[in-house]
Amino acid sequence: MEWLIKIINNPVLPAHLALLFALVIWLGVKLGKLKLGGISLGVTFVLFVGILAGHLYHTFVVAPSNGEMATAMANQTLIINFIKEFGLVLFVYCIGLQVGPGFFATFKKGGVEMNLLSTALIVLNIAVMLALYFIWFYSPGDPLNKKNLAMMTGTLYGAVTNTPGLGAANNILPRLLGGSADYDPGFNIGSSYACAYPLAVVGIIGATIAIRYICKISLDKEAKEYEHANEADPSSVPEHFILRVSNKAVVGHTLQELHNFVKGDFVCSRAKKDGEMFIPKESTVMEEGMKLYIVTATSDKEAIIALMGELLDEDWQKETEGEKRYISQRLIVSKPEVNGLTFHDLHFSSLYNVNVTRVTRAGMTLFARRNFRLQMGDHIRVTGTEENINRVREIVGDTQKRLEAPNVGMLFLGILLGIFLGQIPIPIPGISEPVKLGLAGGPLVLGILIGAFGYKFKITAYTTNSANLMLREVGLVLFLAGVGVQAGATFWNTVANGGYHYVWMGFLITVIPIMICGLYGRLKMKLNYFTLMGLIAGTNTDPPALAFANQTANNDAPAVGYSTVYPLSMFLRILTAQLILLILIPLV
């Protein structure tokens, strides 16, 4: 077993660190699945296993060496720093790609109010943290003020369960504190983060339960109200029906003219005249008695019927199944050239004599409006002859295998550009140090921009949901394991020297803002309770809280609230992590 002992006792061997990280991550993920009171910490448990491993390592391997391993440990620190920072970059960039396509859409309609409430919650988190810092730790002239502020920042991000924010803060600390006499290169704010995190998960869920009882909310009533209000989004869900042209005012006009006249949008997938079915074009002229097979958004149905004539009580499926000449198929958008184009740009009806009636994206079925912008991975429902549908297939690709192939080159190009973006100094009046987005903020912002606008520059960064999730999880566990192993050296000293204060302070940072904003959202904004639960979970970027909300609601309301505020919340959490330190450390 000498070979194994050699690997374990030599911290600079690649196999040594590989074993350490593999063990920490495997055990952390395994233990993270255990539930206590229906709550599990998930992959975040990797951090705590890393702390334990780091503590045991420094106690039984490093300490007995009496400084003989100093050089080896310095080299090991450099390697671990690279692993955890690369993991963080991979994690936040993939988050950016995921939320980018819908990032700016979250500011439409009710999303503005929800994001304002989420922003207020973030500001209150910071305010409570600073109040506790100045009341408990700050003393004029104390050389530990800067270090204590850094530790309280770690507490803040443990209290809001936001790991990328911890990474952003940790990333700039050496630059801010490296020249301070009180700065110990081995000190790690991951210790205070770890102190605050476990109770924060309980606090987030407990606060949402407290809001329920304070406001005397009935879960059954909330579920019924949400179901009634959200049975279907009338502006996007497609509806099929058959009507007969009987309005003499439209006779003699083309479908294109009717599209220009009516406020609502619609697709006429097929038409029947004198018993013969055909695929209509935009130039097709309306004739009295003609049957039209219409697909439109639910909200536009009545307007279309009023314009055309009379609704027929005929079964769409039975009518179309008997017509063998025309078929309906689902095609997958897999060609990068189509990414970002609209149906108006593609001219499927006029050029290929087919009609697209609906689009399926991320499990949702949407009406295929002419200005609908396609994305890689969309499924489109096409109606026409088999020959014409095959011609459209050549345009959109329809190759699942092509989508499953990893776009590794573009992934690392995005990371490269994101790192450059993160290093650009941004001067802010009144702040001596320019602000940088850093290794956390730069890739996140670039990922969002590529996800939202990449199609305009012919950049295809599509990855399947499973691939994106895999990359994010790998990046996150590498970061958590690295932070944990390094924090393990000082964690127990932190706890013994007053670290328990970070526990109760973190709990207050968690609960007070949630109670204030949660009650305001419920009593003043009249938010559905399940949506509010998702909003709170999304603002704290906390998957365990979302899982609890989903289990409570048994509908998609929490997911709607979570996804509406999550993108902006993640961005603000990472940005404010740096602003707090950049602005306040020079002042204290």
Tab-separated table of N, CA, C and O in Angstrom, residues 195-274:
chain	number	residue	atom	x	y	z
A	195	CYS	N	-21.317	29.090	8.395
A	195	CYS	CA	-22.020	29.247	9.674
A	195	CYS	C	-23.474	29.661	9.453
A	195	CYS	O	-24.381	29.213	10.158
A	196	ALA	N	-23.686	30.553	8.485
A	196	ALA	CA	-25.017	31.124	8.283
A	196	ALA	C	-25.916	30.269	7.411
A	196	ALA	O	-27.147	30.344	7.519
A	197	TYR	N	-25.336	29.452	6.546
A	197	TYR	CA	-26.118	28.788	5.501
A	197	TYR	C	-27.204	27.831	6.020
A	197	TYR	O	-28.364	27.939	5.599
A	198	PRO	N	-26.877	26.881	6.915
A	198	PRO	CA	-27.906	25.882	7.272
A	198	PRO	C	-29.176	26.500	7.847
A	198	PRO	O	-30.293	26.140	7.456
A	199	LEU	N	-29.017	27.442	8.771
A	199	LEU	CA	-30.190	28.059	9.378
A	199	LEU	C	-30.914	28.965	8.393
A	199	LEU	O	-32.114	29.226	8.546
A	200	ALA	N	-30.184	29.447	7.369
A	200	ALA	CA	-30.820	30.289	6.347
A	200	ALA	C	-31.859	29.499	5.562
A	200	ALA	O	-32.944	30.009	5.261
A	201	VAL	N	-31.533	28.249	5.216
A	201	VAL	CA	-32.492	27.417	4.482
A	201	VAL	C	-33.761	27.236	5.300
A	201	VAL	O	-34.883	27.367	4.787
A	202	VAL	N	-33.585	26.977	6.589
A	202	VAL	CA	-34.735	26.829	7.481
A	202	VAL	C	-35.472	28.162	7.616
A	202	VAL	O	-36.711	28.213	7.630
A	203	GLY	N	-34.699	29.255	7.706
A	203	GLY	CA	-35.301	30.570	7.885
A	203	GLY	C	-36.148	31.003	6.706
A	203	GLY	O	-37.223	31.596	6.879
A	204	ILE	N	-35.680	30.726	5.486
A	204	ILE	CA	-36.446	31.106	4.292
A	204	ILE	C	-37.790	30.383	4.269
A	204	ILE	O	-38.841	31.000	4.053
A	205	ILE	N	-37.748	29.090	4.508
A	205	ILE	CA	-38.984	28.304	4.507
A	205	ILE	C	-39.867	28.693	5.686
A	205	ILE	O	-41.090	28.862	5.549
A	206	GLY	N	-39.256	28.870	6.860
A	206	GLY	CA	-40.031	29.255	8.045
A	206	GLY	C	-40.702	30.601	7.891
A	206	GLY	O	-41.846	30.800	8.331
A	207	ALA	N	-40.023	31.554	7.252
A	207	ALA	CA	-40.606	32.886	7.054
A	207	ALA	C	-41.809	32.831	6.118
A	207	ALA	O	-42.817	33.527	6.340
A	208	THR	N	-41.714	32.003	5.065
A	208	THR	CA	-42.864	31.898	4.163
A	208	THR	C	-44.059	31.251	4.870
A	208	THR	O	-45.214	31.626	4.620
A	209	ILE	N	-43.779	30.304	5.765
A	209	ILE	CA	-44.866	29.696	6.542
A	209	ILE	C	-45.468	30.718	7.500
A	209	ILE	O	-46.701	30.785	7.678
A	210	ALA	N	-44.613	31.546	8.112
A	210	ALA	CA	-45.098	32.578	9.036
A	210	ALA	C	-46.009	33.568	8.322
A	210	ALA	O	-47.038	33.991	8.864
A	211	ILE	N	-45.646	33.944	7.086
A	211	ILE	CA	-46.488	34.860	6.301
A	211	ILE	C	-47.858	34.241	6.063
A	211	ILE	O	-48.892	34.932	6.130
A	212	ARG	N	-47.865	32.956	5.810
A	212	ARG	CA	-49.138	32.267	5.579
A	212	ARG	C	-50.066	32.385	6.786
A	212	ARG	O	-51.253	32.690	6.636
A	213	TYR	N	-49.533	32.188	7.982
A	213	TYR	CA	-50.379	32.216	9.174
A	213	TYR	C	-50.727	33.646	9.598
A	213	TYR	O	-51.830	33.908	10.073
A	214	ILE	N	-49.799	34.564	9.422
A	214	ILE	CA	-50.084	35.963	9.759
A	214	ILE	C	-51.208	36.503	8.879
A	214	ILE	O	-52.098	37.215	9.350
A	215	CYS	N	-51.155	36.176	7.596
A	215	CYS	CA	-52.167	36.673	6.644
A	215	CYS	C	-53.391	35.760	6.560
A	215	CYS	O	-54.303	36.026	5.766
A	216	LYS	N	-53.403	34.672	7.362
A	216	LYS	CA	-54.538	33.741	7.398
A	216	LYS	C	-54.907	33.254	5.999
A	216	LYS	O	-56.039	33.387	5.523
A	217	ILE	N	-53.913	32.698	5.340
A	217	ILE	CA	-54.063	32.257	3.952
A	217	ILE	C	-54.558	30.816	3.899
A	217	ILE	O	-54.026	29.950	4.597
A	218	SER	N	-55.564	30.576	3.082
A	218	SER	CA	-56.060	29.224	2.822
A	218	SER	C	-55.391	28.687	1.568
A	218	SER	O	-55.520	29.279	0.484
A	219	LEU	N	-54.688	27.571	1.696
A	219	LEU	CA	-53.977	27.013	0.546
A	219	LEU	C	-54.944	26.580	-0.554
A	219	LEU	O	-54.676	26.776	-1.746
A	220	ASP	N	-56.074	25.996	-0.165
A	220	ASP	CA	-57.059	25.561	-1.157
A	220	ASP	C	-57.608	26.745	-1.933
A	220	ASP	O	-57.779	26.687	-3.160
A	221	LYS	N	-57.898	27.821	-1.219
A	221	LYS	CA	-58.428	29.020	-1.869
A	221	LYS	C	-57.404	29.620	-2.823
A	221	LYS	O	-57.739	30.034	-3.939
A	222	GLU	N	-56.141	29.663	-2.394
A	222	GLU	CA	-55.089	30.199	-3.256
A	222	GLU	C	-54.935	29.357	-4.519
A	222	GLU	O	-54.749	29.884	-5.611
A	223	ALA	N	-55.017	28.042	-4.352
A	223	ALA	CA	-54.879	27.143	-5.506
A	223	ALA	C	-56.010	27.361	-6.502
A	223	ALA	O	-55.785	27.402	-7.720
A	224	LYS	N	-57.240	27.503	-5.995
A	224	LYS	CA	-58.385	27.708	-6.879
A	224	LYS	C	-58.287	29.053	-7.598
A	224	LYS	O	-58.588	29.154	-8.790
A	225	GLU	N	-57.885	30.086	-6.874
A	225	GLU	CA	-57.758	31.405	-7.491
A	225	GLU	C	-56.677	31.411	-8.567
A	225	GLU	O	-56.846	32.012	-9.624
A	226	TYR	N	-55.573	30.729	-8.284
A	226	TYR	CA	-54.495	30.683	-9.275
A	226	TYR	C	-54.939	29.891	-10.506
A	226	TYR	O	-54.676	30.295	-11.644
A	227	GLU	N	-55.615	28.787	-10.273
A	227	GLU	CA	-56.083	27.969	-11.389
A	227	GLU	C	-57.076	28.742	-12.243
A	227	GLU	O	-57.040	28.672	-13.472
A	228	HIS	N	-57.960	29.493	-11.597
A	228	HIS	CA	-58.962	30.270	-12.330
A	228	HIS	C	-58.298	31.371	-13.158
A	228	HIS	O	-58.687	31.636	-14.301
A	229	ALA	N	-57.272	32.021	-12.569
A	229	ALA	CA	-56.630	33.143	-13.256
A	229	ALA	C	-55.624	32.691	-14.303
A	229	ALA	O	-55.277	33.452	-15.196
A	230	ASN	N	-55.155	31.430	-14.187
A	230	ASN	CA	-54.077	30.986	-15.063
A	230	ASN	C	-54.392	29.667	-15.757
A	230	ASN	O	-53.496	28.878	-16.035
A	231	GLU	N	-55.670	29.416	-16.008
A	231	GLU	CA	-56.016	28.200	-16.745
A	231	GLU	C	-55.284	28.161	-18.077
A	231	GLU	O	-54.857	27.132	-18.548
A	232	ALA	N	-55.148	29.296	-18.679
A	232	ALA	CA	-54.396	29.403	-19.923
A	232	ALA	C	-54.063	30.851	-20.152
A	232	ALA	O	-54.857	31.728	-19.821
A	233	ASP	N	-52.908	31.126	-20.693
A	233	ASP	CA	-52.544	32.483	-21.080
A	233	ASP	C	-53.218	32.769	-22.416
A	233	ASP	O	-52.803	32.240	-23.445
A	234	PRO	N	-54.266	33.595	-22.413
A	234	PRO	CA	-55.035	33.781	-23.640
A	234	PRO	C	-54.262	34.461	-24.753
A	234	PRO	O	-54.705	34.486	-25.875
A	235	SER	N	-53.097	34.996	-24.449
A	235	SER	CA	-52.335	35.675	-25.495
A	235	SER	C	-51.347	34.751	-26.181
A	235	SER	O	-50.717	35.133	-27.152
A	236	SER	N	-51.180	33.517	-25.667
A	236	SER	CA	-50.159	32.652	-26.252
A	236	SER	C	-50.635	31.241	-26.569
A	236	SER	O	-50.096	30.598	-27.449
A	237	VAL	N	-51.644	30.734	-25.840
A	237	VAL	CA	-52.062	29.346	-26.033
A	237	VAL	C	-52.893	29.221	-27.303
A	237	VAL	O	-53.849	29.971	-27.507
A	238	PRO	N	-52.549	28.269	-28.186
A	238	PRO	CA	-53.280	28.140	-29.443
A	238	PRO	C	-54.621	27.431	-29.263
A	238	PRO	O	-54.775	26.565	-28.412
A	239	GLU	N	-55.588	27.799	-30.118
A	239	GLU	CA	-56.893	27.144	-30.122
A	239	GLU	C	-57.286	26.849	-31.565
A	239	GLU	O	-57.060	27.668	-32.466
A	240	HIS	N	-57.874	25.661	-31.781
A	240	HIS	CA	-58.253	25.212	-33.120
A	240	HIS	C	-59.762	25.258	-33.278
A	240	HIS	O	-60.488	24.890	-32.367
A	241	PHE	N	-60.222	25.689	-34.438
A	241	PHE	CA	-61.651	25.655	-34.725
A	241	PHE	C	-61.864	25.808	-36.237
A	241	PHE	O	-60.936	26.149	-36.980
A	242	ILE	N	-63.087	25.494	-36.654
A	242	ILE	CA	-63.447	25.583	-38.078
A	242	ILE	C	-64.556	26.619	-38.227
A	242	ILE	O	-65.485	26.661	-37.416
A	243	LEU	N	-64.456	27.481	-39.235
A	243	LEU	CA	-65.533	28.446	-39.488
A	243	LEU	C	-65.827	28.535	-40.982
A	243	LEU	O	-65.020	28.123	-41.815
A	244	ARG	N	-66.988	29.067	-41.270
A	244	ARG	CA	-67.413	29.249	-42.662
A	244	ARG	C	-67.444	30.745	-42.968
A	244	ARG	O	-67.942	31.539	-42.179
A	245	VAL	N	-66.898	31.104	-44.124
A	245	VAL	CA	-66.902	32.510	-44.537
A	245	VAL	C	-68.325	32.887	-44.942
A	245	VAL	O	-68.870	32.369	-45.923
A	246	SER	N	-68.936	33.767	-44.153
A	246	SER	CA	-70.301	34.209	-44.464
A	246	SER	C	-70.425	35.729	-44.401
A	246	SER	O	-71.476	36.275	-44.754
A	247	ASN	N	-69.371	36.394	-43.970
A	247	ASN	CA	-69.381	37.858	-43.905
A	247	ASN	C	-69.023	38.407	-45.287
A	247	ASN	O	-67.914	38.251	-45.774
A	248	LYS	N	-70.020	39.045	-45.943
A	248	LYS	CA	-69.808	39.530	-47.306
A	248	LYS	C	-68.709	40.591	-47.379
A	248	LYS	O	-68.127	40.828	-48.436
A	249	ALA	N	-68.415	41.200	-46.213
A	249	ALA	CA	-67.398	42.252	-46.214
A	249	ALA	C	-65.995	41.701	-46.465
A	249	ALA	O	-65.110	42.431	-46.932
A	250	VAL	N	-65.777	40.417	-46.172
A	250	VAL	CA	-64.434	39.854	-46.368
A	250	VAL	C	-64.335	39.097	-47.685
A	250	VAL	O	-63.230	38.758	-48.113
A	251	VAL	N	-65.484	38.813	-48.310
A	251	VAL	CA	-65.460	38.095	-49.594
A	251	VAL	C	-64.723	38.942	-50.625
A	251	VAL	O	-64.967	40.147	-50.757
A	252	GLY	N	-63.791	38.315	-51.327
A	252	GLY	CA	-63.011	39.032	-52.334
A	252	GLY	C	-61.687	39.550	-51.815
A	252	GLY	O	-60.856	40.015	-52.604
A	253	HIS	N	-61.476	39.468	-50.508
A	253	HIS	CA	-60.208	39.923	-49.920
A	253	HIS	C	-59.285	38.723	-49.696
A	253	HIS	O	-59.739	37.595	-49.489
A	254	THR	N	-57.984	38.973	-49.734
A	254	THR	CA	-57.004	37.905	-49.529
A	254	THR	C	-56.742	37.705	-48.036
A	254	THR	O	-57.066	38.564	-47.204
A	255	LEU	N	-56.131	36.566	-47.720
A	255	LEU	CA	-55.753	36.314	-46.336
A	255	LEU	C	-54.777	37.370	-45.825
A	255	LEU	O	-54.834	37.780	-44.664
A	256	GLN	N	-53.871	37.832	-46.694
A	256	GLN	CA	-52.908	38.855	-46.296
A	256	GLN	C	-53.634	40.138	-45.914
A	256	GLN	O	-53.288	40.788	-44.915
A	257	GLU	N	-54.656	40.514	-46.684
A	257	GLU	CA	-55.417	41.728	-46.368
A	257	GLU	C	-56.152	41.576	-45.042
A	257	GLU	O	-56.238	42.536	-44.256
A	258	LEU	N	-56.671	40.374	-44.774
A	258	LEU	CA	-57.360	40.146	-43.508
A	258	LEU	C	-56.397	40.179	-42.329
A	258	LEU	O	-56.724	40.681	-41.255
A	259	HIS	N	-55.182	39.659	-42.539
A	259	HIS	CA	-54.163	39.727	-41.493
A	259	HIS	C	-53.841	41.181	-41.157
A	259	HIS	O	-53.655	41.539	-39.997
A	260	ASN	N	-53.777	42.013	-42.177
A	260	ASN	CA	-53.465	43.416	-41.952
A	260	ASN	C	-54.614	44.162	-41.282
A	260	ASN	O	-54.393	45.150	-40.577
A	261	PHE	N	-55.824	43.668	-41.492
A	261	PHE	CA	-57.003	44.366	-40.965
A	261	PHE	C	-57.312	43.992	-39.527
A	261	PHE	O	-57.590	44.860	-38.694
A	262	VAL	N	-57.267	42.703	-39.225
A	262	VAL	CA	-57.682	42.254	-37.901
A	262	VAL	C	-56.576	42.539	-36.888
A	262	VAL	O	-55.382	42.486	-37.197
A	263	LYS	N	-56.965	42.872	-35.663
A	263	LYS	CA	-55.983	43.153	-34.617
A	263	LYS	C	-55.295	41.879	-34.150
A	263	LYS	O	-54.110	41.868	-33.858
A	264	GLY	N	-56.041	40.786	-34.067
A	264	GLY	CA	-55.447	39.528	-33.634
A	264	GLY	C	-54.724	38.830	-34.770
A	264	GLY	O	-54.927	39.118	-35.949
A	265	ASP	N	-53.852	37.917	-34.401
A	265	ASP	CA	-53.113	37.148	-35.392
A	265	ASP	C	-53.721	35.751	-35.489
A	265	ASP	O	-54.277	35.242	-34.522
A	266	PHE	N	-53.607	35.133	-36.666
A	266	PHE	CA	-54.159	33.793	-36.841
A	266	PHE	C	-53.418	33.085	-37.973
A	266	PHE	O	-52.737	33.712	-38.789
A	267	VAL	N	-53.548	31.750	-37.986
A	267	VAL	CA	-53.000	30.932	-39.071
A	267	VAL	C	-54.139	30.107	-39.638
A	267	VAL	O	-54.872	29.454	-38.906
A	268	CYS	N	-54.297	30.161	-40.955
A	268	CYS	CA	-55.268	29.306	-41.640
A	268	CYS	C	-54.481	28.123	-42.193
A	268	CYS	O	-53.831	28.219	-43.237
A	269	SER	N	-54.505	27.016	-41.453
A	269	SER	CA	-53.652	25.881	-41.818
A	269	SER	C	-54.168	25.152	-43.062
A	269	SER	O	-53.384	24.643	-43.847
A	270	ARG	N	-55.516	25.109	-43.224
A	270	ARG	CA	-56.113	24.449	-44.385
A	270	ARG	C	-57.432	25.148	-44.709
A	270	ARG	O	-58.009	25.831	-43.863
A	271	ALA	N	-57.882	24.954	-45.919
A	271	ALA	CA	-59.176	25.499	-46.343
A	271	ALA	C	-59.867	24.467	-47.235
A	271	ALA	O	-59.215	23.590	-47.821
A	272	LYS	N	-61.193	24.575	-47.304
A	272	LYS	CA	-61.947	23.629	-48.131
A	272	LYS	C	-62.953	24.420	-48.973
A	272	LYS	O	-63.720	25.229	-48.449
A	273	LYS	N	-62.933	24.145	-50.285
A	273	LYS	CA	-63.850	24.804	-51.219
A	273	LYS	C	-64.391	23.753	-52.178
A	273	LYS	O	-63.613	22.979	-52.752
A	274	ASP	N	-65.721	23.693	-52.284
A	274	ASP	CA	-66.373	22.708	-53.153
A	274	ASP	C	-65.945	21.292	-52.798
A	274	ASP	O	-65.735	20.438	-53.665
